[in-house]
Each structure stands twice: as C-alpha cells, then as structure tokens.
Coordinates of C-alpha atoms and ligand atoms in Angstrom, one line a residue:
X363 CA 2.8 23.0 16.3
X364 CA 1.6 26.5 16.8
X365 CA 1.4 28.9 13.9
X366 CA 1.6 31.9 16.2
X367 CA 3.7 30.6 19.2
X368 CA 4.1 32.5 22.5
X369 CA 6.7 35.1 21.6
X370 CA 8.4 35.1 25.0
X371 CA 8.9 31.4 24.9
X372 CA 10.1 31.6 21.4
X373 CA 12.7 34.3 22.3
X374 CA 13.9 32.0 25.1
X375 CA 14.2 29.0 22.8
X376 CA 16.1 31.0 20.2
X377 CA 18.6 32.1 22.9
X378 CA 18.9 28.5 24.2
X379 CA 19.6 27.2 20.7
X380 CA 22.2 29.9 20.1
X381 CA 23.9 29.2 23.4
X382 CA 23.8 25.4 22.7
X383 CA 25.6 26.0 19.4
X384 CA 22.8 24.1 17.8
X385 CA 24.2 24.7 14.3
X386 CA 25.0 22.4 11.4
X387 CA 28.7 22.5 12.4
X388 CA 27.8 22.2 16.1
X389 CA 25.7 19.0 15.5
X390 CA 28.4 17.5 13.3
X391 CA 30.9 18.2 16.1
X392 CA 28.6 16.5 18.6
X393 CA 28.5 13.2 16.8
X394 CA 31.4 13.4 14.4
X395 CA 31.8 13.1 10.6
X396 CA 31.4 9.4 10.3
X397 CA 28.0 9.4 12.1
X398 CA 27.0 12.4 10.1
X399 CA 27.7 10.5 6.9
X400 CA 25.7 7.5 8.2
X401 CA 22.7 9.8 8.9
X402 CA 22.8 10.7 5.3
X403 CA 22.0 7.0 4.7
X404 CA 19.2 7.1 7.3
X405 CA 21.3 5.2 9.8
X406 CA 21.1 6.8 13.2
X407 CA 23.0 4.1 15.1
X408 CA 26.6 5.5 14.8
X409 CA 25.3 9.0 15.9
X410 CA 23.6 7.5 19.0
X411 CA 26.7 5.5 19.8
X412 CA 29.0 8.5 19.5
X413 CA 26.8 10.6 21.7
X414 CA 27.1 7.9 24.4
X415 CA 30.9 7.9 24.1
X416 CA 31.5 11.7 23.9
X417 CA 31.4 14.2 26.7
X418 CA 27.9 15.7 27.2
X419 CA 27.0 18.7 25.2
X420 CA 23.7 20.6 24.8
X421 CA 23.8 20.2 21.0
X422 CA 24.3 16.5 21.5
X423 CA 21.2 16.3 23.6
X424 CA 19.2 18.4 21.3
X425 CA 20.4 16.4 18.2
X426 CA 19.5 13.1 19.9
X427 CA 16.1 14.3 20.9
X428 CA 15.0 16.5 18.0
X429 CA 16.8 14.9 15.0
X430 CA 17.3 11.2 16.0
X431 CA 14.0 11.0 18.0
X432 CA 15.8 9.4 21.0
X433 CA 14.0 10.2 24.3
X434 CA 15.8 12.1 27.0
X435 CA 15.2 12.8 30.6
X436 CA 13.5 16.0 31.8
X437 CA 16.7 17.2 33.7
X438 CA 18.9 16.6 30.7
X439 CA 16.6 18.6 28.4
X440 CA 16.3 21.3 31.1
X441 CA 20.1 21.5 31.1
X442 CA 20.3 21.7 27.3
X443 CA 17.5 24.4 27.2
X444 CA 18.0 26.4 30.4
X445 CA 15.5 29.2 29.6
X446 CA 12.8 27.0 27.9
X447 CA 13.1 23.8 29.8
X448 CA 11.4 20.6 28.9
X449 CA 8.0 22.0 29.9
X450 CA 8.4 25.1 27.8
X451 CA 9.4 22.9 24.8
X452 CA 6.2 20.9 25.5
X453 CA 4.1 24.2 25.6
X454 CA 5.6 25.1 22.2
X455 CA 4.5 21.7 20.8
X456 CA 8.0 20.4 20.3
X457 CA 7.9 17.5 22.7
X458 CA 5.7 15.5 25.0
X459 CA 6.6 14.4 28.5
X460 CA 5.6 11.1 30.0
X461 CA 6.9 9.8 33.4
X462 CA 9.8 12.2 33.4
X463 CA 10.9 11.2 29.9
X464 CA 10.8 13.8 27.0
X465 CA 9.8 12.5 23.6
X466 CA 10.1 14.7 20.5
X467 CA 6.9 15.3 18.6
X468 CA 8.7 17.2 15.8
X469 CA 12.0 17.3 14.1
X470 CA 13.8 20.6 14.8
X471 CA 17.3 21.0 13.3
X472 CA 19.7 23.7 12.1
X473 CA 19.8 24.4 8.4
X474 CA 22.6 26.3 6.7
X475 CA 22.8 27.7 3.2
X476 CA 25.6 29.4 1.3
X477 CA 24.4 31.1 -1.8
X478 CA 25.1 34.3 -3.8
X479 CA 23.3 36.4 -1.1
X480 CA 25.8 35.1 1.5
X481 CA 25.8 32.5 4.3
X482 CA 22.7 32.1 6.4
X483 CA 21.4 29.6 9.0
X484 CA 18.0 28.9 10.5
X485 CA 16.3 26.3 12.7
X486 CA 13.6 24.4 10.8
X487 CA 10.9 22.4 12.5
X488 CA 9.0 19.8 10.5
X489 CA 7.4 16.5 11.1
X490 CA 9.7 13.7 12.4
X491 CA 11.4 11.9 9.5
X492 CA 11.8 8.2 8.9
X493 CA 14.8 7.9 11.2
X494 CA 12.9 9.1 14.2
X495 CA 9.7 7.3 13.2
X496 CA 11.4 4.1 12.3
X497 CA 8.8 3.4 9.7
X498 CA 6.7 4.8 6.9
X499 CA 5.7 8.4 6.9
X500 CA 2.0 9.4 7.4
X501 CA 0.3 10.9 4.4
X502 CA 0.0 14.4 6.0
X503 CA 3.8 14.5 6.7
X504 CA 5.2 18.0 6.6
X505 CA 8.6 17.9 5.0
X506 CA 11.7 19.5 6.5
X507 CA 14.4 21.3 4.6
X508 CA 16.1 18.6 2.5
X509 CA 18.4 18.2 -0.4
X510 CA 15.7 19.3 -2.9
X511 CA 14.9 22.4 -0.9
X512 CA 18.6 23.3 -1.0
X513 CA 18.8 22.6 -4.8
X514 CA 16.0 25.0 -5.4
X515 CA 17.5 27.6 -3.1
X516 CA 20.8 27.4 -5.1
X517 CA 19.3 27.8 -8.5
X518 CA 17.4 31.0 -7.6
X519 CA 18.1 34.1 -9.5
X520 CA 18.9 36.7 -6.8
X521 CA 15.5 37.5 -5.3
X522 CA 15.7 41.3 -5.2
X523 CA 13.5 43.5 -3.1
X524 CA 10.1 42.9 -4.7
X525 CA 7.2 40.7 -3.5
X526 CA 7.9 37.0 -3.5
X527 CA 5.4 34.1 -3.6
X528 CA 6.6 30.8 -2.0
X529 CA 3.9 28.4 -3.3
X530 CA 3.7 25.2 -1.3
X531 CA 5.9 26.6 1.5
X532 CA 5.9 23.4 3.7
X533 CA 8.2 24.2 6.6
X534 CA 8.6 27.7 5.2
X535 CA 12.2 27.3 4.2
X536 CA 12.0 29.0 0.8
X537 CA 10.2 31.8 2.4
X538 CA 12.9 32.3 5.0
X539 CA 15.5 32.2 2.2
X540 CA 13.6 34.8 0.1
X541 CA 12.9 37.1 3.1
X542 CA 16.6 38.0 3.3
X543 CA 16.1 40.5 0.6
X544 CA 12.4 40.5 -0.5
X545 CA 10.1 43.3 0.3
X546 CA 7.4 40.9 1.4
X547 CA 6.9 37.1 1.1
X548 CA 3.5 35.4 0.7
X549 CA 3.8 31.8 1.7
X550 CA 1.0 29.4 0.7
X551 CA 0.2 25.8 1.3
X552 CA -2.7 23.4 0.8
X553 CA -1.8 21.9 4.2
X554 CA -2.9 23.8 7.3
X555 CA -0.4 21.7 9.3
X556 CA 2.4 22.9 7.0
X557 CA 1.4 26.5 7.6
X558 CA 1.5 25.9 11.3
X559 CA 5.1 24.7 10.9
X560 CA 5.9 27.6 8.6
X561 CA 4.5 30.1 11.1
X562 CA 6.4 28.6 14.0
X563 CA 9.7 28.6 11.9
X564 CA 9.1 32.2 10.9
X565 CA 8.6 33.2 14.5
X566 CA 11.6 31.2 15.7
X567 CA 13.9 32.8 13.1
X568 CA 12.5 36.3 13.5
X569 CA 11.2 36.5 9.9
X570 CA 7.8 37.8 8.7
X571 CA 5.9 35.5 6.3
X572 CA 2.3 36.3 5.1
X573 CA 0.9 32.8 5.4
X574 CA -2.2 31.8 3.4
X575 CA -4.0 28.5 3.1
X576 CA -5.2 27.1 -0.2
X577 CA -4.4 25.2 -3.4
X578 CA -2.1 26.5 -6.1
X579 CA -2.8 30.2 -6.9
X580 CA -6.1 30.3 -5.1
X581 CA -4.8 32.2 -2.1
X582 CA -3.2 34.9 -4.3
X583 CA -6.0 35.5 -6.8
X584 CA -5.5 38.8 -8.7
X585 CA -2.0 39.4 -7.2
X586 CA 1.3 39.6 -9.0
X587 CA 4.8 38.9 -7.8
X588 CA 8.3 39.7 -8.9
X589 CA 9.4 36.2 -8.0
X590 CA 7.5 32.9 -7.7
X591 CA 9.5 30.2 -6.0
X592 CA 8.1 26.7 -5.6
X593 CA 9.3 23.1 -4.9
X594 CA 5.9 21.7 -5.7
X595 CA 4.8 18.1 -4.9
X596 CA 5.9 16.8 -8.3
X597 CA 6.1 13.0 -7.6
X598 CA 4.0 11.0 -10.1
X599 CA 2.0 8.7 -7.9
X600 CA -0.5 6.0 -8.9
X601 CA -4.1 7.1 -8.2
X602 CA -6.7 4.6 -7.3
X603 CA -4.3 1.9 -6.0
X604 CA -5.6 1.4 -2.4
X605 CA -2.2 0.3 -1.0
X606 CA -0.3 3.3 -2.4
X607 CA -0.2 6.2 0.1
X608 CA -0.7 9.7 -1.3
X609 CA 1.5 12.3 0.3
X610 CA 0.4 15.9 0.4
X611 CA 4.1 17.0 0.5
X612 CA 5.1 15.1 -2.6
X613 CA 2.1 14.5 -4.9
X614 CA -0.6 16.9 -3.6
X615 CA -3.3 14.5 -4.8
X616 CA -2.8 15.1 -8.5
X617 CA -2.4 12.4 -11.2
X618 CA 0.6 12.3 -13.5
X619 CA 2.4 15.6 -13.9
X620 CA -0.9 17.6 -13.5
X621 CA 0.3 19.6 -10.6
X622 CA 3.5 20.8 -12.2
X623 CA 1.5 21.7 -15.3
X624 CA -1.0 23.7 -13.2
X625 CA 1.9 25.5 -11.4
X626 CA 3.5 26.4 -14.7
X627 CA 0.3 27.3 -16.6
X628 CA -0.8 29.5 -13.6
X629 CA 2.4 31.5 -13.4
X630 CA 1.5 33.9 -16.2
X631 CA -1.4 35.4 -14.3
X632 CA 0.7 36.0 -11.2
X633 CA 4.1 37.3 -12.4
X634 CA 4.7 41.0 -12.7
X635 CA 6.2 42.2 -15.9
X636 CA 9.8 41.0 -16.0
X637 CA 9.1 38.7 -13.0
X638 CA 10.7 35.3 -12.7
X639 CA 9.2 32.0 -11.5
X640 CA 11.5 29.1 -10.6
X641 CA 10.6 25.6 -9.7
X642 CA 11.8 22.1 -9.5
X643 CA 9.7 19.7 -11.6
X644 CA 9.2 16.2 -12.9
X645 CA 7.5 15.5 -16.2
X646 CA 6.3 12.4 -17.9
X647 CA 7.6 11.1 -21.2
X648 CA 5.1 9.0 -23.2
X649 CA 7.3 7.4 -25.8
X650 CA 8.8 10.2 -27.7
X651 CA 11.2 12.4 -25.7
X652 CA 11.0 15.3 -28.3
X653 CA 7.2 15.3 -27.9
X654 CA 7.6 15.4 -24.1
X655 CA 9.9 18.4 -24.4
X656 CA 7.4 20.3 -26.5
X657 CA 4.5 19.4 -24.2
X658 CA 6.3 20.8 -21.2
X659 CA 7.5 23.9 -23.0
X660 CA 3.9 24.5 -24.1
X661 CA 2.7 24.7 -20.5
X662 CA 4.5 28.0 -20.2
X663 CA 2.1 29.6 -22.7
X664 CA 3.1 33.3 -23.2
X665 CA 6.0 33.2 -20.8
X666 CA 9.7 32.9 -21.6
X667 CA 10.7 29.4 -20.6
X668 CA 14.0 27.6 -20.0
X669 CA 14.0 24.1 -18.8
X670 CA 17.1 22.3 -17.7
X671 CA 16.5 18.6 -17.5
X672 CA 19.0 17.1 -15.0
X673 CA 17.8 13.5 -15.1
X674 CA 15.8 11.2 -17.3
X675 CA 14.8 8.3 -15.2
X676 CA 13.3 5.0 -16.2
X677 CA 10.0 4.0 -14.5
X678 CA 11.5 1.3 -12.4
X679 CA 14.2 3.5 -11.0
X680 CA 11.7 6.2 -10.3
X681 CA 9.2 3.9 -8.6
X682 CA 11.9 2.4 -6.4
X683 CA 13.3 5.8 -5.4
X684 CA 9.9 7.2 -4.3
X685 CA 8.6 4.0 -2.6
X686 CA 11.8 4.0 -0.6
X687 CA 11.4 7.7 0.2
X688 CA 8.0 7.0 1.8
X689 CA 9.8 4.6 4.2
X690 CA 9.0 1.2 2.7
X691 CA 12.0 -1.1 3.1
X692 CA 13.6 -2.7 0.0
X693 CA 13.4 -6.5 0.1
X694 CA 10.0 -6.5 1.8
X695 CA 6.7 -7.7 0.2
X696 CA 5.3 -4.3 0.9
X697 CA 8.1 -2.6 -1.1
X698 CA 7.6 -5.0 -4.0
X699 CA 3.9 -4.5 -4.1
X700 CA 4.1 -0.7 -4.0
X701 CA 6.7 -0.7 -6.8
X702 CA 4.4 -3.1 -8.8
X703 CA 1.5 -0.7 -8.4
X704 CA 3.7 2.2 -9.6
X705 CA 4.9 0.3 -12.6
X706 CA 1.4 -0.9 -13.5
X707 CA 0.2 2.8 -13.4
X708 CA 3.1 3.9 -15.6
X709 CA 2.4 1.1 -18.1
X710 CA -1.3 1.8 -18.2
X711 CA -0.6 5.5 -19.0
X712 CA 2.2 4.8 -21.5
X713 CA 4.9 6.5 -19.4
X714 CA 8.3 5.4 -20.6
X715 CA 10.5 7.8 -18.7
X716 CA 10.3 10.7 -16.2
X717 CA 12.3 13.9 -16.7
X718 CA 13.4 15.9 -13.7
X719 CA 15.0 19.3 -13.5
X720 CA 14.7 23.0 -13.2
X721 CA 12.1 25.2 -14.8
X722 CA 12.6 29.0 -15.1
X723 CA 9.8 31.2 -16.4
X724 CA 9.8 34.9 -17.1
X725 CA 7.0 37.3 -17.9
X726 CA 8.4 39.0 -20.9
X727 CA 8.0 42.7 -21.5
X728 CA 7.4 42.4 -25.3
X729 CA 6.2 38.9 -26.0
X730 CA 8.0 35.6 -25.6
X731 CA 11.5 35.3 -27.0
X732 CA 13.1 32.5 -25.0
X733 CA 11.9 28.9 -25.4
X734 CA 14.7 26.5 -24.5
X735 CA 14.8 22.9 -23.2
X736 CA 18.2 21.2 -22.7
X737 CA 19.4 18.1 -21.0
X738 CA 22.3 18.8 -18.7
X739 CA 23.3 16.0 -16.3
X740 CA 26.4 15.7 -14.2
X741 CA 27.8 17.8 -11.3
X742 CA 27.1 21.5 -11.3
X743 CA 29.1 24.2 -9.5
X744 CA 28.2 27.1 -7.4
X745 CA 26.4 30.2 -8.6
X746 CA 23.7 28.7 -10.8
X747 CA 21.3 31.4 -9.9
X748 CA 23.7 34.1 -11.2
X749 CA 24.4 31.9 -14.3
X750 CA 20.7 31.8 -15.1
X751 CA 20.4 35.5 -14.6
X752 CA 23.4 36.2 -16.8
X753 CA 22.2 33.9 -19.5
X754 CA 18.8 35.6 -19.6
X755 CA 20.5 39.0 -19.8
X756 CA 22.7 37.7 -22.6
X757 CA 19.6 36.4 -24.4
X758 CA 18.0 39.8 -24.1
X759 CA 21.1 41.6 -25.5
X760 CA 21.6 39.2 -28.3
X761 CA 18.1 39.6 -29.6
X762 CA 18.8 43.2 -30.4
X763 CA 22.3 42.5 -31.8
X764 CA 22.3 41.4 -35.5
X765 CA 25.4 39.7 -36.6
X766 CA 27.0 43.0 -37.8
X767 CA 26.5 44.5 -34.4
X768 CA 27.7 41.3 -32.6
X769 CA 30.9 41.6 -34.7
X770 CA 31.5 45.0 -33.1
X771 CA 30.9 43.7 -29.6
X772 CA 33.8 43.1 -27.1
X773 CA 33.5 39.9 -25.2
X774 CA 35.9 38.2 -22.8
X775 CA 36.4 34.7 -21.6
X776 CA 34.8 34.1 -18.2
X777 CA 37.4 33.7 -15.4
X778 CA 36.2 30.1 -14.6
X779 CA 36.7 28.8 -18.1
X780 CA 39.6 26.4 -19.0
X781 CA 40.5 24.9 -22.3
X782 CA 41.4 21.2 -22.5
X783 CA 43.0 19.6 -25.6
X784 CA 43.2 15.9 -26.2
X785 CA 45.7 14.3 -28.6
X786 CA 46.2 11.0 -30.2
X787 CA 49.7 9.9 -29.2
X788 CA 52.2 11.4 -31.5
X789 CA 49.7 13.8 -33.3
X790 CA 50.6 17.5 -33.5
X791 CA 46.9 18.5 -33.7
X792 CA 44.3 17.8 -31.1
X793 CA 41.5 15.4 -31.8
X794 CA 39.2 17.1 -29.2
X795 CA 39.2 20.6 -27.8
X796 CA 36.9 21.3 -24.9
X797 CA 36.0 24.4 -23.0
X798 CA 35.0 23.8 -19.4
X799 CA 33.3 25.9 -16.8
X800 CA 34.3 25.8 -13.1
X801 CA 31.1 27.3 -11.8
X802 CA 27.4 27.6 -12.6
X803 CA 26.2 24.7 -14.7
X804 CA 29.8 23.5 -15.1
X805 CA 29.2 23.0 -18.8
X806 CA 31.7 21.2 -21.0
X807 CA 31.5 22.4 -24.6
X808 CA 33.4 20.8 -27.5
X809 CA 34.7 23.4 -30.0
X810 CA 36.6 23.3 -33.2
X811 CA 40.0 24.9 -33.8
X812 CA 38.5 28.1 -35.2
X813 CA 36.1 28.6 -32.3
X814 CA 38.8 27.8 -29.8
X815 CA 41.1 30.3 -31.3
X816 CA 38.5 33.0 -31.3
X817 CA 37.5 32.3 -27.7
X818 CA 41.1 32.2 -26.7
X819 CA 41.6 35.7 -28.1
X820 CA 38.5 37.2 -26.4
X821 CA 40.5 39.2 -23.8
X822 CA 38.1 42.1 -23.5
X823 CA 40.2 44.3 -25.8
X824 CA 39.3 43.4 -29.4
X825 CA 35.9 43.3 -31.0
X826 CA 34.6 39.8 -32.0
X827 CA 34.6 40.7 -35.7
X828 CA 38.3 41.7 -35.7
X829 CA 39.2 38.5 -33.9
X830 CA 37.3 36.3 -36.3
X831 CA 38.9 38.0 -39.3
X832 CA 42.4 37.6 -37.8
X833 CA 41.8 33.9 -37.1
X834 CA 40.4 33.4 -40.6
X835 CA 43.6 35.1 -42.1
X836 CA 45.9 32.9 -40.0
X837 CA 44.0 29.7 -41.0
X838 CA 43.8 30.9 -44.7
X839 CA 40.0 30.7 -44.6
X840 CA 37.4 33.0 -46.1
X841 CA 36.5 35.7 -43.4
X842 CA 32.8 35.9 -44.4
X843 CA 32.4 32.2 -44.3
X844 CA 34.3 32.1 -41.0
X845 CA 32.0 34.7 -39.5
X846 CA 28.9 32.8 -40.7
X847 CA 30.2 29.6 -39.1
X848 CA 31.5 31.1 -35.8
X849 CA 29.1 33.8 -34.8
X850 CA 26.2 31.4 -33.9
X851 CA 28.7 29.4 -31.8
X852 CA 29.8 32.6 -30.0
X853 CA 26.2 33.5 -29.3
X854 CA 25.6 30.1 -27.6
X855 CA 28.9 30.4 -25.7
X856 CA 27.8 33.8 -24.5
X857 CA 24.4 32.5 -23.4
X858 CA 26.0 29.6 -21.6
X859 CA 28.4 31.9 -19.8
X860 CA 31.8 30.9 -21.4
X861 CA 31.9 34.4 -22.7
X862 CA 30.8 37.6 -21.0
X863 CA 30.2 41.1 -22.1
X864 CA 33.1 43.3 -21.2
Ligands
LIG1214 C1 7.8 19.2 -1.7 S1 7.0 20.1 -0.4 C2 8.1 21.6 -0.5 C3 8.2 22.3 0.8 C4 9.2 23.5 0.8 N1 8.7 24.5 0.0 C5 10.6 23.1 0.5 O1 11.1 23.6 -0.5 O2 11.2 22.3 1.2 C6 5.6 20.6 -1.3 C7 4.6 21.4 -0.5 O3 3.4 21.7 -1.3 C8 2.3 21.6 -0.6 N2 1.1 21.3 -1.5 C9 0.6 20.1 -1.9 N3 -0.3 20.3 -2.8 C10 -0.5 21.7 -2.9 C11 -1.4 22.5 -3.7 N4 -2.3 22.0 -4.5 N5 -1.3 23.8 -3.5 C12 -0.3 24.4 -2.7 N6 0.5 23.6 -2.0 C13 0.4 22.3 -2.1 C14 2.5 20.5 0.4 O4 1.7 20.5 1.5 C15 4.0 20.7 0.7 O5 4.1 21.5 1.8

C-alpha cells in the first residue's frame, strides 16, 4: 500500500468507484440483505452465491474481489474499473495478478456514517479481514473501519474548526471523519503499515492528513490540540505466553490496561485549554469495582473526566470474544488453549472483570470540577456527541448556580422525553414513574411523584422555584423541604439531558 499514491491513478480510481456505485447501499443491493446479514456473522457464502445468481454489476465484482477476497478475471476487473483497470489497481497495491486472475491484497470497501455533522461516505482500504483470509489475522494487521470505529465516531462532541489529533489512526478513518470540520488533523500510528493505509485512504478520499509515525504522544511532543480522538489498542492480552499472538491494532504490545492509562495520563500535556479528548477504553477490575472506578478516574490527573462504562465483562467472556476476534475457531484445540492462556493471565494478575466504555476528558479552564464514572448499559440513541457536549455545558452552568439561583432558572423538558407510569392492577397511584429519553444515552430515570410533577410543569415558562413551591402546596408539603429534596434531582436531570435550559 502506498502512503503517497500516484494522484492520476487515484483520481481515476475514485471516478471508477463512483461510477460503480461502490457505496454501502450499492453493495447491499449487489448481494441483498440476507447475504449482508450473513456477512455480519463472517459468513461470505450467501453473498458469493447471490453474486452468481444476480445480473453482473461493477459493485458486485468489486465487492467479491475487495471485500470477500474472491479472485476475479482481468477482463471482469477491467470492466468494473474502466479507467484504472486491473493493472492500475495492481500498481496502486490493491491487487496482484497471476495468470490472468486478479487477487485482492487489501480490503477496500465503502464506509458510511450519519452523525450530527451530517451524512458522509468514504472508501477505506485496510488489510484483508478474516473472511478474505479464511484464517487467523497476522500480528501486524491494519484494521478497517469497524463497529468500534463507528461507535467512537458517534460519541464525538462536534469537532469544531481547531486542530485535531487522531492517535493510533490505523486506516485513518477517524482522521477522515474529523477532517470534515477541523482546521487540521494530525494522524499518528506506531505502525508504518497503518500510516501507509491512512495516507492512501486520505488521497483516495481527497482529504489532507498530517501523518506521523511513533508511539503514543511522541510524534506530537510539545503540541496541543482542541480535540484528541483515539480508539486505542485496548485489548488486555497475556504477555509472555508464546502461543498468544500480540496484535499491534488491538493491544499495541502493552500489558494489562497500561496503554489506555498512558493515553489518558498523556492527554493533559496535549489538550489546549477547554480542549476535549475522547476515547474508547477497557479497564481491569481487580476485585473491588469501586476501587477500579477510582483507579481509572485517577488516570485523568488534572483533567475533567467523565467515564461511561457500557459493559462489565467477566474474564471468560472477554477472553473468548478476543480469541475469536483474532480468527481462532471456537471448538478447536487452538481456541481452547488461547482462552486458557488468557484466563491464566487474568487469574495470575487478580483480574476479576473488565470494564469497557467511553472516556471523555477536558482540559478545564480553572481547575478540575467534573469527575464522574457511571455504568450505563443497554441500547443508546443517536446524538450522543451532542448529549455529552450539552451535559458538560450544563455542568459548567450549574457550578455557578447556587440553589437560590437555580430556583430562578427556567428549564424545559427535552423534546425526546416521555413519562411512563406503572400501576398495580386496581391502584389509583402509580408504583413506578419513569422518565425515558428517546435520543442520546437513552436513559431511563425513576422519579417520585414530586419530581415527576415538577418535571412535567417545566414548560419553559415558569422558574423552577415557582414550580417546586406550587407542587409543594398541592401536595401539602413544606416548600423549603421540597426544594431541598428536589433541586439535586433536577440538577442531575439537567446534566443527563431530561431538562434543558430555555
Ligand atoms: C484499534 S486500532 C484503531 C484504528 C482506527 N483509529 C479506528 O478507529 O478504526 C488502534 C491503532 O493504534 C495503533 N497503535 C498501537 N500501539 C500504538 C502506540 N503505542 N501508539 C500509537 N498507535 C498505536 C495500531 O497500529 C492501530 O492502528
């Protein structure tokens, strides 16, 4: 793969891919929804079978070759890529040609994203995956844009126009996403091969990335950014077990959660004032979950920190997931031996669970004020990036609002919030009242009758204090006691996005 490919060839390839409708939708149309679903389970057979049955299409040929790893003839590839041709694709390092047959040497597929900045699509080249290889991945595998890449993209606070650091860029996907608005994007990676892919992808998609090799923050010593974005290699991999492969893309050679810790600890020296770093992370729990929370929060040092733990996995579940991810087949002796090595390592180091989730850090203007860790599993909605941004803004405002000032504030119920009441049969009063969000973190919050009544009256007209006093009068309760009880709940509901500032 060429970091700086021939620009004329690249322009031809881009036009060919456009003409071929080589898009996420175009590919799905080429092999149909059932085959697409099977591909999600790493089963290429239905897609290959559908391509045989359906009329020829350029996107079908390209999908077969560049996603499924199925060889195609030179004339067929020439037809699918009329400007580039099979030989041009070989010159670009995408394929090799042997005896008139074209074999993919990379995975090249469309990638689409819908987020708060709009809808965008790119083509992303990476190393061939397990489907095309039909076996375990090599240790220097360069990852394509997968589900975790999309998860990170969707939790990002809108990037703005400042300088962005994409640490561990891999295929360059986060850099491409950030470059839509950022003034400049520096994309780093330990792997030179990864930077080659990132450079190729940037050129193919007409995006400028400042590519720099090196570990962690070494390539950006002394520089600061308004955003740091990273999907670091966070997988906890046993070290010293000869049979266990170490993958640059997913463990980076570190032991335990050392790499995630290093990324978090290093952020303070590279964020501009008010700058935000966001990453996906895994962290180890050694017995006491509360101690694990404190340990991870402490990594942030002077930064504001908000950790949303989306999963707490037991060691066996974790080991099986990642052994499978490397391409070892469940049920084989190899799979069992790798899982055993993983579990022995966890046992030797006292790891009882592994947390996984989102870490948001911010360089505060006047000292750290936010230090929050919460467990929030279950489905989430769209707009998490905006929800995080709004929560941080609510946090900043609340800090300068003592209770008397909060009582004078006008809040309104967010438009995605619904109230749900559950009754025992025959009862007039509900046993449970829940507020539910339709977007963002899709939180469900249980509230009592008083809080529900106050929230229900937050229509953007009356100040909080007047509403609380009126509710207290109706319920024959003491207004001062009611304020004391309800205001902290309203603060939390505001942070969580159930209430917004009018
Ligand atoms: C999980 S991949 C993420 C790729 C891409 N950013 C994405 O979101 O899909 C992690 C990347 O970090 C790189 N990496 C591993 N160790 C690193 C280190 N010490 N410093 C910088 N990058 C590293 C790997 O080569 C790999 O490209």
